Amino acid sequence: MQIMKSEPKYRHFIENLRAAGGEIVEIAAHTGSIAALFPDAIDFTQETVRDQFSASTSLEDLDKLECVIFEGSFGVAENGAVWLEDKDLPHRILPFITQHLVLRLDSANIVSTMEEAYDRIRLSETGFGVFISGPSKTADIEQSLVYGAHGAVRETVVCYNPSNLSSKG
Amino acid sequence: MTAHAKCAKKFLADEPRADWHDETLWLVRTKRDRAAAAVDEWEALREQASQIKEEALANLNGLLKQFEAEATKNGAKVLWATDAEEFNRIILDIIRQHKAMNVVKSKSMLTEECGMNAFLLKAGIEVVDTDLGERIIQFRHEMPSHIVLPAIHLKKEEIGATFHEKLGTAAGASDPVYLTHAARLHLRRKFLAAEVAMTGVNFAVAETGSVVVCTNEGNADMGVQAAPVQIHCMGIEKIIPRQRDLGVFTRLLARNATGQAVTTYTSHYMRPKPQGAMYIVIVDNGRFKHLTQRSYASSLKCIRCGGCLNTCPVFRRSGGHSYGYVIPGPIGSILAPERSRAGGIDLPFASSLCGSCSNVCPVKIDIHEQLYRWRQDLTLQRRTSFVKRVAMCVAGFVLSSNARYNFAGALGRFAVKYLPRFLLYLPLNVWGKARELPVPPRESFKQWYKRSHNQ
């Protein structure tokens, strides 16, 4: 997009994510846990947590998850989408079945368009991958927008290191 | 009166609802315009998308074979169906083979086209449609009235009444948030109990053997990721050559459909889940034959965004059910004469030929030109109504002679001026059914021109 050449991709990402109903939290450090922000969350970016959940965990147990945290591979500026794939997910249903989906994202890992996004993905090397932009939504009743159709009711993207961007633009 | 016109009359009898339908879809169209205008290279993207689809249709056999080989390598089972019967049979066999009783399905116009729900119900399998709009119309035993907004013909009070009856929501409740939440709880139970999950397919990538499904609700993934068995159903025309092509189509699809920059979920299914099974069923059902119809083959480029429905002045004012074909609106009207078993031959005439459909089409199908060609072909094949054919013969006779044309003009002016109303608006005058004849001018243009230029 033409606009993006003059403005940082990061700002566009945030604008478009908000338009899709997603929430943004900006934090400075990329190290450490963001547990303080989401005290009840299950943080799947921690290996010890990942080990407790596997593909054989019962759906009934997963259905009780209120809030889960994943690390997004990268974001797409033009539509606020974040890419997740098998290697990030101990169980593929997790980002959908939870009530509140939290995605950590390195602010430097944002591409402009979907064309650039697909240049970064290796579909042939994964089993399942998904772009997620905002919370689950529907407008099937009289075109009234409602969040939380079947997937997560809330989506929050935690962008870390936004201050590093000034040099990268 | 033709079928579409008859049904449209019924739709228009409820004027406030018809107005609401018209205005709501126009609002979707304006959202689409804003989304498209925000992308500088929009027109270039449309051109690219059109060329990729043309390339895919030109190499369809090779790409389908490549897709099958790659998908099989990935661990998916690829099955082929020639027609609706075979398709339905294959799905039933898979369900039985896995001894499944609970089947969920996200949106698939292909399964609507093939009457799958009804077929499986006869075999004792009740498929639960999980898209909210689809679930609503399934409860009401109706057909979708729009390919993207299946329940756009309904008001929230009607949906509230249906949910009260089927889901036990409070009587008289019609708040969309409340109703959506009730459906969420109801369908969660269905997802968690499902042994088989079916989906449609938006794009199938030959290069990688993967299928891509786009939803806002997340119902495709709740189904696929919860059930041990996943089945993806696609028409042969869903194939695109390369992974990179997805960049073009995912930029166009949601923007052109609802004005969103992208759907909430764009899911890429490559391999079955651990201990799971993954099937991809590829269906012809008349598509290969359709491809041989050179003047109409490009309608197979359609990516089912619904953009032409939202912009069409006839669709907005007649409602999807008036079309009587599984895909309503302009795109359905050029598919139906070739593919509908019920005929659908009046549909190319249910258009003003304004060309707006072609202008918004993200893959540049010349929809209104095909509508015009269908009119000519259907008339030549004597498939149009007798009255219409006679009228065309009379018009041809009158218009092919100067004297007859002049005489008919004078006669017309005289008739409209002096004949009593009941004679002018006889049932034979189809045009006058919903319209007033114009006030006739004193003289014809020719007479006026001669008089004013010979002085």
Coordinates of C-alpha atoms in Angstrom, one line a residue:
Chain A
M1 CA 0.0 0.0 0.0
Q2 CA 1.2 3.4 -0.9
I3 CA 0.4 4.9 2.5
M4 CA 2.7 2.4 4.2
K5 CA 5.8 3.7 2.5
S6 CA 5.5 6.9 4.4
E7 CA 4.1 5.7 7.7
P8 CA 5.4 2.9 9.9
K9 CA 3.9 -0.5 9.4
Y10 CA 3.5 -0.8 13.1
R11 CA 1.0 2.1 13.4
H12 CA -1.1 0.5 10.6
F13 CA -1.0 -2.8 12.2
I14 CA -2.5 -1.3 15.4
E15 CA -5.1 0.7 13.6
N16 CA -6.3 -2.3 11.6
L17 CA -6.3 -4.6 14.5
R18 CA -8.5 -2.2 16.5
A19 CA -10.8 -1.9 13.5
A20 CA -11.1 -5.7 13.6
G21 CA -12.1 -5.6 17.3
G22 CA -8.7 -6.5 18.7
E23 CA -7.1 -4.9 21.8
I24 CA -3.5 -3.7 22.0
V25 CA -1.1 -3.6 24.9
E26 CA 2.3 -2.2 24.4
I27 CA 5.2 -3.2 26.6
A28 CA 8.8 -2.3 26.5
A29 CA 10.7 -5.4 27.4
H30 CA 10.5 -8.6 25.4
T31 CA 12.0 -10.8 28.1
G32 CA 10.1 -12.1 31.0
S33 CA 6.5 -13.1 31.4
I34 CA 3.5 -11.0 30.8
A35 CA 1.8 -12.8 33.6
A36 CA 1.2 -9.7 35.6
L37 CA -1.0 -8.3 32.9
F38 CA -3.1 -11.5 32.6
P39 CA -2.9 -13.1 36.0
D40 CA -5.4 -15.9 35.2
A41 CA -3.9 -16.7 31.8
I42 CA -2.2 -20.0 30.7
D43 CA 1.0 -18.9 29.1
F44 CA 1.9 -21.3 26.3
T45 CA 5.0 -19.3 25.5
Q46 CA 6.5 -21.1 28.6
E47 CA 7.8 -24.5 27.7
T48 CA 6.8 -25.9 31.1
V49 CA 3.2 -24.9 30.4
R50 CA 3.3 -26.4 26.9
D51 CA 4.4 -29.7 28.3
Q52 CA 1.3 -29.9 30.5
F53 CA -1.0 -29.7 27.5
S54 CA -0.9 -32.1 24.6
A55 CA -3.0 -33.1 21.6
S56 CA -4.6 -35.7 23.9
T57 CA -5.9 -33.2 26.5
S58 CA -9.6 -33.6 26.7
L59 CA -11.8 -31.1 25.0
E60 CA -13.9 -30.6 28.1
D61 CA -10.7 -29.4 30.0
L62 CA -9.8 -27.1 27.1
D63 CA -13.3 -25.7 27.0
K64 CA -12.7 -24.4 30.5
L65 CA -9.8 -22.2 29.5
E66 CA -10.5 -18.5 30.1
C67 CA -7.4 -16.9 28.8
V68 CA -4.4 -18.3 26.9
I69 CA -1.2 -16.7 25.7
F70 CA 0.7 -17.6 22.5
E71 CA 3.7 -16.1 20.7
G72 CA 2.6 -14.9 17.2
S73 CA 5.1 -15.4 14.4
F74 CA 4.4 -12.1 12.7
G75 CA 1.7 -9.6 12.1
V76 CA 0.3 -8.1 8.9
A77 CA 0.0 -4.3 8.8
E78 CA -2.8 -4.0 6.3
N79 CA -5.3 -6.1 8.3
G80 CA -4.1 -6.6 11.8
A81 CA -3.8 -10.4 11.4
V82 CA -1.3 -12.4 13.3
W83 CA 0.1 -15.8 12.1
L84 CA 0.0 -18.9 14.3
E85 CA 1.0 -22.4 13.3
D86 CA 1.4 -25.9 14.6
K87 CA 4.8 -25.3 16.2
D88 CA 3.3 -22.6 18.5
L89 CA 0.2 -24.7 19.4
P90 CA 0.2 -27.8 21.6
H91 CA -3.4 -28.4 20.5
R92 CA -4.8 -26.8 17.4
I93 CA -8.1 -25.9 19.0
L94 CA -6.6 -23.7 21.7
P95 CA -6.7 -20.2 20.0
F96 CA -10.4 -20.9 19.1
I97 CA -11.8 -22.6 22.2
T98 CA -10.5 -20.1 24.8
Q99 CA -12.6 -17.1 25.8
H100 CA -9.8 -14.6 25.7
L101 CA -6.9 -15.0 23.2
V102 CA -3.6 -13.1 24.0
L103 CA -0.9 -13.0 21.4
R104 CA 2.6 -11.7 22.1
L105 CA 4.2 -10.1 19.1
D106 CA 7.6 -8.6 18.5
S107 CA 6.8 -5.1 17.1
A108 CA 9.6 -5.5 14.5
N109 CA 7.9 -8.6 13.1
I110 CA 5.3 -6.9 11.0
V111 CA 5.0 -7.2 7.2
S112 CA 3.0 -4.7 5.1
T113 CA 0.7 -6.9 3.0
M114 CA -0.6 -10.5 2.7
E115 CA 1.7 -11.0 -0.3
E116 CA 4.7 -10.4 1.9
A117 CA 3.1 -12.5 4.6
Y118 CA 2.9 -15.5 2.3
D119 CA 6.5 -15.0 1.3
R120 CA 7.4 -15.7 5.0
I121 CA 5.2 -18.8 5.4
R122 CA 6.2 -22.3 4.6
L123 CA 2.9 -24.1 4.3
S124 CA 4.6 -27.3 3.2
E125 CA 6.5 -27.5 6.5
T126 CA 3.5 -27.2 8.8
G127 CA 0.3 -29.1 9.5
F128 CA -2.0 -26.2 10.3
G129 CA -1.6 -22.5 10.3
V130 CA -4.0 -19.6 10.7
F131 CA -4.1 -15.8 10.4
I132 CA -6.2 -14.3 13.2
S133 CA -7.4 -10.8 13.1
G134 CA -9.5 -9.7 16.1
P135 CA -12.0 -11.7 18.1
S136 CA -14.5 -14.1 16.6
K137 CA -17.4 -12.2 15.3
T138 CA -20.7 -12.4 13.5
A139 CA -23.3 -10.1 12.0
D140 CA -25.8 -12.7 11.0
I141 CA -28.6 -11.2 13.0
E142 CA -29.8 -8.1 11.2
Q143 CA -26.2 -7.1 10.4
S144 CA -25.5 -6.2 14.1
L145 CA -21.9 -6.9 14.9
V146 CA -21.5 -9.2 17.9
Y147 CA -18.1 -10.4 19.2
G148 CA -17.8 -14.0 20.3
A149 CA -19.6 -16.1 17.8
H150 CA -17.8 -19.4 18.3
G151 CA -14.1 -18.5 18.9
A152 CA -12.5 -16.2 21.4
V153 CA -14.7 -13.4 22.6
R154 CA -11.7 -11.1 23.2
E155 CA -8.3 -10.9 21.4
T156 CA -5.4 -8.9 22.8
V157 CA -2.1 -8.5 21.0
V158 CA 0.8 -7.6 23.3
C159 CA 3.3 -5.8 21.2
Y160 CA 6.8 -5.7 22.8
N161 CA 9.7 -3.5 21.9
P162 CA 7.7 -0.8 20.1
S163 CA 10.5 1.7 21.0
N164 CA 13.0 -0.2 18.8
L165 CA 10.9 0.8 15.7
S166 CA 12.1 4.3 15.3
S167 CA 15.3 3.1 13.7
K168 CA 13.6 0.5 11.5
G169 CA 10.6 2.6 10.5
Chain B
M1 CA -45.2 -14.0 -15.2
T2 CA -41.9 -15.8 -14.6
A3 CA -40.9 -17.5 -11.4
H4 CA -38.4 -14.8 -10.3
A5 CA -40.9 -12.0 -11.0
K6 CA -43.6 -13.8 -9.1
C7 CA -41.5 -14.5 -6.1
A8 CA -40.2 -10.9 -6.1
K9 CA -43.7 -9.6 -6.1
K10 CA -44.3 -11.6 -2.9
F11 CA -41.1 -10.3 -1.4
L12 CA -42.1 -6.7 -2.2
A13 CA -45.5 -7.0 -0.7
D14 CA -43.9 -6.4 2.7
E15 CA -42.6 -2.9 1.9
P16 CA -40.8 -2.0 5.1
R17 CA -38.9 -5.3 5.0
A18 CA -38.0 -4.9 1.4
D19 CA -36.7 -1.4 2.1
W20 CA -34.7 -2.6 5.0
H21 CA -33.2 -5.4 2.8
D22 CA -32.3 -2.9 0.1
E23 CA -30.7 -0.4 2.5
T24 CA -28.8 -2.9 4.5
L25 CA -27.2 -4.5 1.5
W26 CA -26.4 -1.1 0.1
L27 CA -24.6 -0.3 3.4
V28 CA -22.5 -3.4 2.9
R29 CA -21.7 -2.2 -0.6
T30 CA -20.6 1.2 0.7
K31 CA -18.4 -0.6 3.3
R32 CA -16.9 -2.6 0.4
D33 CA -16.2 0.6 -1.5
R34 CA -14.3 2.2 1.4
A35 CA -12.3 -1.0 1.9
A36 CA -11.4 -1.2 -1.8
A37 CA -10.5 2.5 -2.0
A38 CA -8.1 2.1 0.9
V39 CA -5.9 -0.2 -1.2
D40 CA -4.1 1.8 -3.9
E41 CA -3.4 -1.2 -6.1
W42 CA -7.0 -2.5 -5.9
E43 CA -7.5 -2.6 -9.7
A44 CA -4.1 -4.3 -10.2
L45 CA -5.1 -6.9 -7.6
R46 CA -8.4 -7.6 -9.5
E47 CA -6.5 -8.0 -12.7
Q48 CA -4.0 -10.4 -11.0
A49 CA -6.8 -12.4 -9.4
S50 CA -8.5 -12.7 -12.7
Q51 CA -5.4 -13.9 -14.5
I52 CA -4.6 -16.4 -11.8
K53 CA -8.1 -17.9 -12.0
E54 CA -7.9 -18.0 -15.8
E55 CA -4.5 -19.7 -15.6
A56 CA -6.0 -22.2 -13.1
L57 CA -9.0 -23.0 -15.2
A58 CA -6.8 -23.4 -18.3
N59 CA -4.6 -25.9 -16.5
L60 CA -7.3 -27.5 -14.3
N61 CA -6.5 -31.1 -15.0
G62 CA -2.8 -30.7 -14.2
L63 CA -3.3 -28.6 -11.1
L64 CA -5.9 -31.0 -9.7
K65 CA -3.5 -33.9 -10.2
Q66 CA -0.7 -31.9 -8.6
F67 CA -3.0 -31.0 -5.7
E68 CA -4.0 -34.6 -5.2
A69 CA -0.4 -35.8 -5.2
E70 CA 0.7 -33.1 -2.7
A71 CA -2.3 -33.5 -0.4
T72 CA -1.8 -37.3 -0.4
K73 CA 1.8 -36.8 0.5
N74 CA 0.7 -34.6 3.4
G75 CA -1.5 -37.4 4.8
A76 CA -4.9 -36.3 3.5
K77 CA -7.2 -38.7 1.6
V78 CA -8.4 -37.2 -1.6
L79 CA -11.6 -38.5 -3.1
W80 CA -13.4 -37.6 -6.3
A81 CA -17.1 -37.2 -7.0
T82 CA -18.6 -36.8 -10.5
D83 CA -22.0 -35.6 -9.4
A84 CA -24.1 -34.8 -6.3
E85 CA -25.2 -38.4 -5.8
E86 CA -21.7 -39.7 -5.7
F87 CA -20.5 -36.8 -3.5
N88 CA -23.3 -37.4 -0.9
R89 CA -22.6 -41.1 -1.0
I90 CA -18.9 -40.6 -0.4
I91 CA -19.6 -38.4 2.6
L92 CA -22.1 -40.9 4.1
D93 CA -19.5 -43.7 3.6
I94 CA -16.9 -41.7 5.5
I95 CA -19.3 -41.0 8.3
R96 CA -20.3 -44.6 8.6
Q97 CA -16.8 -45.9 8.3
H98 CA -15.9 -43.8 11.4
K99 CA -19.1 -44.9 13.1
A100 CA -20.0 -41.2 13.6
M101 CA -23.4 -40.0 14.8
N102 CA -22.5 -36.3 15.4
V103 CA -21.6 -34.3 12.4
V104 CA -21.0 -30.5 12.2
K105 CA -20.6 -28.5 9.1
S106 CA -19.3 -25.0 8.4
K107 CA -20.6 -23.1 5.4
S108 CA -20.3 -24.8 2.1
M109 CA -22.4 -23.7 -0.9
L110 CA -21.3 -26.9 -2.6
T111 CA -23.2 -29.1 0.0
E112 CA -26.2 -26.8 -0.5
E113 CA -26.0 -27.3 -4.2
C114 CA -25.9 -31.1 -3.8
G115 CA -28.7 -31.3 -1.2
M116 CA -26.4 -33.0 1.3
N117 CA -28.2 -32.3 4.5
A118 CA -31.5 -33.7 3.2
F119 CA -29.6 -36.8 1.9
L120 CA -27.8 -37.5 5.1
L121 CA -31.0 -36.9 7.2
K122 CA -32.7 -39.7 5.1
A123 CA -29.8 -41.9 6.1
G124 CA -30.3 -41.1 9.8
I125 CA -27.5 -38.5 10.1
E126 CA -28.4 -35.1 11.3
V127 CA -25.8 -32.6 10.2
V128 CA -25.6 -29.4 12.4
D129 CA -24.8 -26.3 10.4
T130 CA -22.5 -24.2 12.6
D131 CA -22.4 -20.8 10.9
L132 CA -24.9 -18.7 12.9
G133 CA -26.9 -17.6 9.9
E134 CA -26.9 -21.2 8.5
R135 CA -28.0 -22.6 11.9
I136 CA -30.9 -20.1 12.0
I137 CA -32.2 -21.0 8.6
Q138 CA -31.6 -24.7 9.3
F139 CA -33.9 -24.4 12.4
R140 CA -36.5 -22.7 10.1
H141 CA -36.1 -25.3 7.3
E142 CA -35.2 -22.5 4.8
M143 CA -32.6 -22.0 2.2
P144 CA -29.8 -19.4 2.5
S145 CA -31.0 -16.2 0.8
H146 CA -27.4 -14.8 0.3
I147 CA -24.1 -16.7 -0.1
V148 CA -22.3 -14.7 2.6
L149 CA -25.2 -13.5 4.8
P150 CA -27.5 -16.5 4.7
A151 CA -30.2 -15.1 7.1
I152 CA -30.3 -11.6 5.7
H153 CA -34.0 -12.0 4.8
L154 CA -35.0 -12.4 8.5
K155 CA -35.7 -9.9 11.2
K156 CA -34.3 -10.3 14.7
E157 CA -37.8 -10.8 16.1
E158 CA -38.3 -13.8 13.9
I159 CA -34.9 -15.2 14.9
G160 CA -35.8 -14.6 18.5
A161 CA -39.0 -16.6 18.1
T162 CA -37.1 -19.4 16.4
F163 CA -34.5 -19.5 19.2
H164 CA -37.3 -19.4 21.8
E165 CA -38.8 -22.5 20.3
K166 CA -35.5 -24.4 19.6
L167 CA -33.1 -23.2 22.2
G168 CA -35.4 -22.0 25.0
T169 CA -34.3 -18.4 25.0
A170 CA -36.6 -15.9 26.7
A171 CA -39.9 -15.4 24.9
G172 CA -39.9 -12.1 23.0
A173 CA -36.2 -11.7 23.4
S174 CA -34.6 -10.4 20.2
D175 CA -31.3 -8.7 21.2
P176 CA -28.6 -9.9 18.8
V177 CA -26.0 -10.1 21.5
Y178 CA -28.3 -12.3 23.7
L179 CA -29.3 -14.5 20.8
T180 CA -25.7 -14.9 19.5
H181 CA -24.6 -15.9 23.0
A182 CA -27.4 -18.5 23.2
A183 CA -26.3 -20.0 19.9
R184 CA -22.6 -20.0 21.0
L185 CA -23.5 -22.1 24.1
H186 CA -25.7 -24.4 22.0
L187 CA -23.1 -24.9 19.3
R188 CA -20.2 -25.4 21.7
R189 CA -21.9 -28.6 22.9
K190 CA -22.3 -29.7 19.3
F191 CA -18.6 -29.0 18.5
L192 CA -17.3 -30.9 21.5
A193 CA -19.5 -33.9 20.7
A194 CA -18.8 -34.0 17.0
E195 CA -16.9 -37.0 15.5
V196 CA -16.9 -35.6 12.0
A197 CA -16.5 -31.9 11.0
M198 CA -17.1 -30.8 7.4
T199 CA -16.1 -27.5 5.8
G200 CA -16.3 -25.8 2.5
V201 CA -13.1 -24.6 0.8
N202 CA -12.3 -21.1 -0.2
F203 CA -9.0 -21.9 -1.9
A204 CA -7.1 -25.1 -2.6
V205 CA -3.4 -24.7 -3.3
A206 CA -2.0 -27.1 -5.9
E207 CA 1.6 -26.4 -5.0
T208 CA 1.3 -27.4 -1.3
G209 CA -1.8 -29.6 -1.3
S210 CA -3.5 -27.5 1.3
V211 CA -7.0 -26.1 1.7
V212 CA -7.8 -22.6 3.0
V213 CA -11.1 -21.7 4.8
C214 CA -12.0 -18.2 5.7
T215 CA -14.6 -17.5 8.5
N216 CA -15.4 -14.7 10.9
E217 CA -17.1 -16.8 13.5
G218 CA -14.4 -19.4 13.9
N219 CA -16.9 -22.2 13.4
A220 CA -14.8 -24.0 10.8
D221 CA -11.9 -24.4 13.2
M222 CA -14.1 -25.2 16.3
G223 CA -15.4 -28.1 14.2
V224 CA -12.3 -29.2 12.5
Q225 CA -10.0 -29.0 15.5
A226 CA -12.5 -30.7 17.9
A227 CA -13.6 -33.6 15.8
P228 CA -11.2 -36.6 15.1
V229 CA -12.3 -36.6 11.4
Q230 CA -12.2 -33.5 9.2
I231 CA -13.7 -33.4 5.7
H232 CA -13.1 -30.5 3.3
C233 CA -15.5 -30.3 0.4
M234 CA -14.6 -28.4 -2.8
G235 CA -15.7 -27.9 -6.3
I236 CA -12.9 -28.4 -8.9
E237 CA -12.8 -24.6 -9.5
K238 CA -11.4 -23.8 -6.1
I239 CA -7.9 -24.7 -7.2
I240 CA -5.2 -22.0 -7.4
P241 CA -1.7 -22.8 -8.5
R242 CA 0.7 -21.4 -5.9
Q243 CA 0.8 -20.5 -2.2
R244 CA 1.8 -17.0 -3.2
D245 CA -1.5 -16.5 -5.0
L246 CA -3.2 -16.6 -1.6
G247 CA -1.8 -13.2 -1.0
V248 CA -3.9 -11.8 -3.9
F249 CA -7.1 -13.5 -3.0
T250 CA -7.0 -12.9 0.8
R251 CA -6.6 -9.2 0.1
L252 CA -9.7 -9.2 -2.1
L253 CA -12.1 -11.6 -0.6
A254 CA -13.2 -10.0 2.7
R255 CA -12.9 -6.5 1.5
N256 CA -15.2 -7.2 -1.4
A257 CA -17.6 -9.3 0.7
T258 CA -18.2 -7.2 3.8
G259 CA -15.7 -4.4 3.7
Q260 CA -13.4 -6.0 6.3
A261 CA -9.6 -5.9 5.6
V262 CA -9.6 -9.7 6.1
T263 CA -11.8 -12.4 7.7
T264 CA -11.1 -13.0 11.4
Y265 CA -9.8 -16.4 10.7
T266 CA -7.9 -17.5 7.5
S267 CA -7.2 -21.2 8.2
H268 CA -4.7 -23.4 6.3
Y269 CA -5.2 -27.1 6.6
M270 CA -2.3 -29.1 5.5
R271 CA -2.1 -32.3 7.5
P272 CA -4.4 -34.3 9.8
K273 CA -4.2 -33.6 13.5
P274 CA -2.4 -36.3 15.6
Q275 CA -4.6 -39.5 15.5
G276 CA -7.0 -37.6 13.2
A277 CA -8.2 -38.3 9.7
M278 CA -8.4 -35.7 7.0
Y279 CA -10.4 -36.1 3.8
I280 CA -10.7 -33.7 0.8
V281 CA -13.5 -34.4 -1.5
I282 CA -13.3 -32.8 -5.0
V283 CA -16.6 -32.5 -6.8
D284 CA -17.4 -31.9 -10.5
N285 CA -21.2 -31.9 -10.6
G286 CA -21.4 -30.3 -14.0
R287 CA -18.4 -28.0 -13.7
F288 CA -16.2 -29.7 -16.3
K289 CA -19.1 -29.5 -18.8
H290 CA -19.7 -25.9 -17.9
L291 CA -16.0 -25.2 -18.6
T292 CA -16.5 -26.3 -22.2
Q293 CA -19.1 -23.6 -22.7
R294 CA -16.7 -21.0 -23.9
S295 CA -18.8 -18.0 -23.5
Y296 CA -19.8 -18.9 -20.0
A297 CA -16.7 -20.7 -18.6
S298 CA -15.3 -17.6 -16.9
S299 CA -18.2 -17.7 -14.4
L300 CA -16.2 -20.5 -12.8
K301 CA -13.6 -18.0 -11.6
C302 CA -16.1 -16.8 -8.9
I303 CA -14.7 -16.8 -5.4
R304 CA -18.2 -16.4 -3.8
C305 CA -17.6 -13.0 -2.1
G306 CA -21.2 -12.0 -2.7
G307 CA -20.2 -8.5 -3.9
C308 CA -22.4 -8.7 -7.0
L309 CA -25.4 -9.6 -4.9
N310 CA -25.0 -6.6 -2.6
T311 CA -24.6 -4.1 -5.5
C312 CA -27.4 -5.5 -7.7
P313 CA -30.5 -3.3 -7.7
V314 CA -32.6 -6.3 -8.6
F315 CA -31.2 -8.5 -5.9
R316 CA -31.6 -5.9 -3.2
R317 CA -35.2 -5.4 -4.1
S318 CA -36.2 -8.9 -4.7
G319 CA -34.4 -11.0 -2.1
G320 CA -32.3 -14.1 -2.5
H321 CA -35.2 -16.6 -2.3
S322 CA -36.8 -15.1 -5.4
Y323 CA -34.1 -16.6 -7.6
G324 CA -35.0 -20.2 -6.8
Y325 CA -31.3 -21.3 -7.3
V326 CA -28.8 -22.1 -4.6
I327 CA -26.6 -19.2 -5.7
P328 CA -28.8 -16.2 -6.0
G329 CA -28.1 -12.8 -7.6
P330 CA -26.2 -11.9 -10.7
I331 CA -23.5 -14.7 -10.5
G332 CA -26.2 -17.3 -9.8
S333 CA -28.2 -16.0 -12.8
I334 CA -25.3 -16.9 -15.1
L335 CA -24.7 -20.3 -13.4
A336 CA -28.3 -21.4 -13.2
P337 CA -29.1 -21.8 -16.9
E338 CA -26.1 -24.1 -17.3
R339 CA -26.2 -25.9 -14.0
S340 CA -29.6 -25.8 -12.3
R341 CA -31.7 -28.9 -12.6
A342 CA -34.8 -26.8 -12.1
G343 CA -34.0 -24.7 -15.1
G344 CA -33.4 -21.2 -13.9
I345 CA -33.8 -19.9 -17.4
D346 CA -35.8 -16.8 -16.4
L347 CA -32.9 -15.6 -14.2
P348 CA -30.8 -13.9 -17.0
F349 CA -33.9 -11.7 -17.5
A350 CA -34.0 -10.7 -13.8
S351 CA -31.5 -8.0 -14.3
S352 CA -31.3 -4.4 -15.4
L353 CA -28.0 -5.1 -17.2
C354 CA -26.6 -2.0 -15.5
G355 CA -23.2 -3.7 -15.2
S356 CA -22.6 -2.9 -11.6
C357 CA -22.0 -6.6 -10.9
S358 CA -19.1 -6.7 -13.4
N359 CA -17.6 -3.5 -11.9
V360 CA -17.4 -4.9 -8.4
C361 CA -16.4 -8.4 -9.3
P362 CA -12.9 -9.1 -7.7
V363 CA -12.0 -11.6 -10.4
K364 CA -13.4 -9.5 -13.2
I365 CA -16.1 -11.9 -14.5
D366 CA -18.1 -10.1 -17.3
I367 CA -21.3 -11.0 -15.4
H368 CA -23.7 -8.6 -17.1
E369 CA -22.4 -9.5 -20.6
Q370 CA -23.0 -13.1 -19.8
L371 CA -26.5 -12.3 -18.7
Y372 CA -27.1 -10.6 -22.1
R373 CA -25.6 -13.5 -24.0
W374 CA -27.8 -16.0 -22.0
R375 CA -30.8 -14.0 -23.1
Q376 CA -29.9 -14.4 -26.7
D377 CA -28.9 -18.0 -26.5
L378 CA -32.0 -19.0 -24.5
T379 CA -34.2 -17.3 -27.0
L380 CA -32.4 -18.9 -30.0
Q381 CA -32.7 -22.3 -28.3
R382 CA -36.4 -21.6 -27.8
R383 CA -36.1 -22.1 -24.1
T384 CA -37.8 -18.8 -23.2
S385 CA -41.5 -18.5 -22.6
F386 CA -43.9 -18.6 -25.6
V387 CA -45.2 -15.1 -25.0
K388 CA -41.6 -13.7 -24.9
R389 CA -40.7 -15.4 -28.1
V390 CA -43.8 -14.2 -29.9
A391 CA -43.1 -10.7 -28.6
M392 CA -39.6 -10.9 -30.0
C393 CA -40.8 -12.1 -33.4
V394 CA -43.3 -9.2 -33.5
A395 CA -40.7 -6.7 -32.5
G396 CA -38.3 -8.1 -35.2
F397 CA -41.0 -7.8 -37.8
V398 CA -41.9 -4.2 -36.8
L399 CA -38.3 -2.9 -36.4
S400 CA -37.0 -4.4 -39.7
S401 CA -39.1 -2.1 -41.9
N402 CA -39.2 1.7 -41.9
A403 CA -42.9 1.9 -42.8
R404 CA -43.9 -0.7 -40.2
Y405 CA -41.8 1.1 -37.6
N406 CA -43.4 4.5 -38.4
F407 CA -46.9 3.0 -38.4
A408 CA -46.4 1.2 -35.1
G409 CA -45.1 4.4 -33.5
A410 CA -48.2 6.4 -34.6
L411 CA -50.4 3.6 -33.5
G412 CA -48.8 3.4 -30.1
R413 CA -49.1 7.2 -29.6
F414 CA -52.7 7.0 -30.6
A415 CA -53.5 4.0 -28.4
V416 CA -51.9 5.3 -25.3
K417 CA -53.7 8.6 -25.7
Y418 CA -57.3 7.4 -26.6
L419 CA -57.7 3.8 -25.5
P420 CA -59.5 3.2 -22.1
R421 CA -57.3 2.1 -19.2
F422 CA -58.7 -1.4 -19.0
L423 CA -57.7 -2.1 -22.6
L424 CA -54.2 -0.6 -22.2
Y425 CA -53.5 -2.6 -19.1
L426 CA -54.7 -6.0 -20.2
P427 CA -52.8 -8.9 -18.7
L428 CA -50.9 -9.1 -22.0
N429 CA -49.2 -5.9 -21.2
V430 CA -46.6 -7.4 -18.7
W431 CA -44.6 -4.2 -18.7
G432 CA -47.6 -2.3 -17.4
K433 CA -48.1 -4.6 -14.4
A434 CA -46.1 -2.5 -11.9
R435 CA -45.6 0.6 -14.1
E436 CA -47.5 3.4 -15.7
L437 CA -47.2 3.9 -19.4
P438 CA -45.5 7.2 -20.3
V439 CA -47.5 10.2 -21.6
P440 CA -47.2 9.9 -25.4
P441 CA -45.5 12.8 -27.2
R442 CA -47.4 14.6 -29.9
E443 CA -45.1 13.5 -32.7
S444 CA -42.2 11.1 -33.1
F445 CA -38.6 12.1 -32.9
K446 CA -38.3 11.6 -36.7
Q447 CA -41.3 13.9 -37.3
W448 CA -39.9 16.5 -35.0
Y449 CA -36.4 16.3 -36.6
K450 CA -37.8 16.7 -40.1
R451 CA -40.1 19.6 -39.1
S452 CA -37.4 21.5 -37.1
H453 CA -34.5 21.0 -39.6
N454 CA -36.3 21.6 -42.9
Q455 CA -37.2 25.2 -42.3

